[in-house]
Amino acid sequence: MNKWMLTGVVCAGLMTGCGGNVKRVSCSGLDWNKFGYETALAGESVRTFDQYRDGCGARLEEGAMQTYMDGYSKGIAEHCTYKNGYALGFTKKSMSKSCPTELLAEYERGFKSGRFDLGVKVDSLKKMGEEGEPRPQEKDPTGTRGAF
């Protein structure tokens, strides 16, 4: 009897755990333009909308997809820039795969430049450490370093 009780508790726990990971989808009242814009700025796929479309079906507000796409188009144009690519590359973050072909070249060029500049900075700091020079944050407050 205890074996069956334990099995039941484990199964109930697993089902509850899985249910906790399911994202609730709002089918109405969402600012679809803002949602599309923010999704694009985060570098997420345009397909993010699909979970709403699939989850809501006929309950999805009329015009939601078009409004989402309007916001997404505006956001992706701001996301896929040289400047943003550079910032992502320099901070060693991943490059978004959501940029359209016509914006990808500049975005990718910025990303590569950022990665390159990061490498130069890291190499420079390593070289400073190898040469025994104090790193900017490690300066000797007494001023006696190397005086002997």
Coordinates of C-alpha atoms in Angstrom, one line a residue:
M1 CA 0.0 0.0 0.0
N2 CA 2.8 2.4 0.8
K3 CA 4.4 1.8 -2.6
W4 CA 1.2 2.9 -4.3
M5 CA 0.9 5.9 -2.1
L6 CA 4.5 7.0 -2.8
T7 CA 4.0 6.5 -6.5
G8 CA 0.9 8.7 -6.4
V9 CA 2.7 11.5 -4.5
V10 CA 5.6 11.4 -7.0
C11 CA 3.2 11.5 -10.0
A12 CA 1.3 14.4 -8.5
G13 CA 4.5 16.3 -7.8
L14 CA 5.7 15.8 -11.4
M15 CA 2.4 17.0 -12.9
T16 CA 2.5 20.0 -10.6
G17 CA 6.1 20.8 -11.6
C18 CA 5.3 20.6 -15.3
G19 CA 2.2 22.7 -14.9
G20 CA 4.3 25.4 -13.2
N21 CA 6.5 25.8 -16.3
V22 CA 3.6 26.5 -18.7
K23 CA 3.4 30.1 -19.6
R24 CA -0.1 31.7 -19.5
V25 CA -1.0 33.4 -22.6
S26 CA -3.2 36.6 -22.6
C27 CA -5.6 36.7 -25.5
S28 CA -6.9 40.2 -25.2
G29 CA -6.0 43.5 -23.6
L30 CA -2.4 43.3 -24.5
D31 CA -0.7 46.3 -26.2
W32 CA 0.4 44.3 -29.2
N33 CA 2.4 47.1 -30.8
K34 CA 4.5 47.6 -27.6
F35 CA 4.8 43.8 -27.2
G36 CA 6.1 43.4 -30.8
Y37 CA 8.5 46.4 -30.3
E38 CA 9.9 45.0 -27.1
T39 CA 10.2 41.5 -28.5
A40 CA 12.3 42.8 -31.4
L41 CA 14.5 45.1 -29.2
A42 CA 15.4 42.1 -27.1
G43 CA 16.5 40.3 -30.3
E44 CA 13.9 37.6 -30.0
S45 CA 12.3 35.9 -33.0
V46 CA 9.3 37.4 -34.8
R47 CA 7.8 33.9 -34.2
T48 CA 7.3 34.8 -30.5
F49 CA 3.8 35.8 -31.6
D50 CA 3.0 32.2 -32.7
Q51 CA 2.5 31.0 -29.1
Y52 CA -0.2 33.6 -28.6
R53 CA -1.8 32.8 -32.0
D54 CA -1.7 29.1 -31.2
G55 CA -2.8 29.4 -27.6
C56 CA -5.7 31.8 -28.2
G57 CA -7.1 30.6 -31.5
A58 CA -10.4 32.4 -32.2
R59 CA -10.1 34.3 -29.0
L60 CA -7.2 36.4 -30.3
E61 CA -8.1 40.0 -30.8
E62 CA -8.8 41.0 -34.4
G63 CA -5.8 42.8 -35.9
A64 CA -3.4 41.6 -33.1
M65 CA -0.9 40.1 -35.5
Q66 CA -0.7 43.2 -37.7
T67 CA -0.3 45.5 -34.7
Y68 CA 2.3 43.2 -33.3
M69 CA 4.2 43.2 -36.7
D70 CA 4.1 47.0 -36.8
G71 CA 5.8 47.2 -33.4
Y72 CA 8.2 44.4 -34.3
S73 CA 9.3 46.1 -37.5
K74 CA 10.0 49.3 -35.7
G75 CA 11.9 47.5 -32.9
I76 CA 14.0 45.2 -35.1
A77 CA 15.2 48.3 -37.1
E78 CA 16.5 49.7 -33.8
H79 CA 17.9 46.4 -32.6
C80 CA 19.8 45.4 -35.8
T81 CA 22.2 48.4 -35.9
Y82 CA 26.0 48.7 -35.9
K83 CA 25.9 50.4 -32.5
N84 CA 23.8 47.6 -30.9
G85 CA 25.9 44.9 -32.5
Y86 CA 29.1 46.6 -31.2
A87 CA 27.7 46.8 -27.7
L88 CA 26.7 43.1 -27.7
G89 CA 30.1 42.1 -29.1
F90 CA 32.0 44.2 -26.6
T91 CA 30.1 42.8 -23.7
K92 CA 30.6 39.3 -24.9
K93 CA 26.9 38.6 -25.4
S94 CA 25.4 36.5 -28.1
M95 CA 24.5 37.9 -31.5
S96 CA 20.8 37.9 -32.3
K97 CA 19.7 35.6 -35.1
S98 CA 16.6 37.6 -35.8
C99 CA 17.9 40.4 -38.0
P100 CA 16.6 40.6 -41.5
T101 CA 19.1 40.3 -44.4
E102 CA 18.9 44.0 -45.3
L103 CA 20.1 44.9 -41.7
L104 CA 22.3 42.0 -40.9
A105 CA 25.6 43.2 -42.5
E106 CA 25.9 46.4 -40.4
Y107 CA 24.7 44.7 -37.3
E108 CA 27.2 41.8 -37.8
R109 CA 30.0 44.3 -38.6
G110 CA 29.4 46.1 -35.4
F111 CA 29.3 42.9 -33.5
K112 CA 32.7 41.8 -34.9
S113 CA 34.2 45.2 -34.2
G114 CA 33.0 45.0 -30.6
R115 CA 34.4 41.5 -30.2
F116 CA 37.7 42.7 -31.7
D117 CA 38.0 45.8 -29.4
L118 CA 37.2 43.6 -26.4
G119 CA 40.0 41.3 -27.4
V120 CA 42.4 44.2 -27.7
K121 CA 41.4 45.5 -24.3
V122 CA 41.9 42.1 -22.7
D123 CA 45.3 41.6 -24.4
S124 CA 46.3 45.1 -23.2
L125 CA 45.4 44.3 -19.6
K126 CA 47.2 41.0 -19.8
K127 CA 50.3 42.7 -21.1
M128 CA 50.2 45.3 -18.4
G129 CA 50.1 42.5 -15.8
E130 CA 52.9 40.6 -17.4
E131 CA 55.2 43.6 -17.5
G132 CA 54.7 44.1 -13.8
E133 CA 53.0 47.5 -14.3
P134 CA 50.1 48.0 -11.9
R135 CA 46.7 47.7 -13.5
P136 CA 44.6 50.8 -13.2
Q137 CA 42.7 49.3 -10.3
E138 CA 45.8 48.0 -8.6
K139 CA 47.9 51.1 -8.3
D140 CA 50.1 51.3 -5.3
P141 CA 48.6 53.9 -2.9
T142 CA 52.0 54.3 -1.2
G143 CA 53.9 55.1 -4.4
T144 CA 56.7 52.8 -3.4
R145 CA 56.2 50.1 -6.0
G146 CA 59.3 49.6 -8.0
A147 CA 61.3 52.0 -5.9
F148 CA 63.7 49.3 -4.7

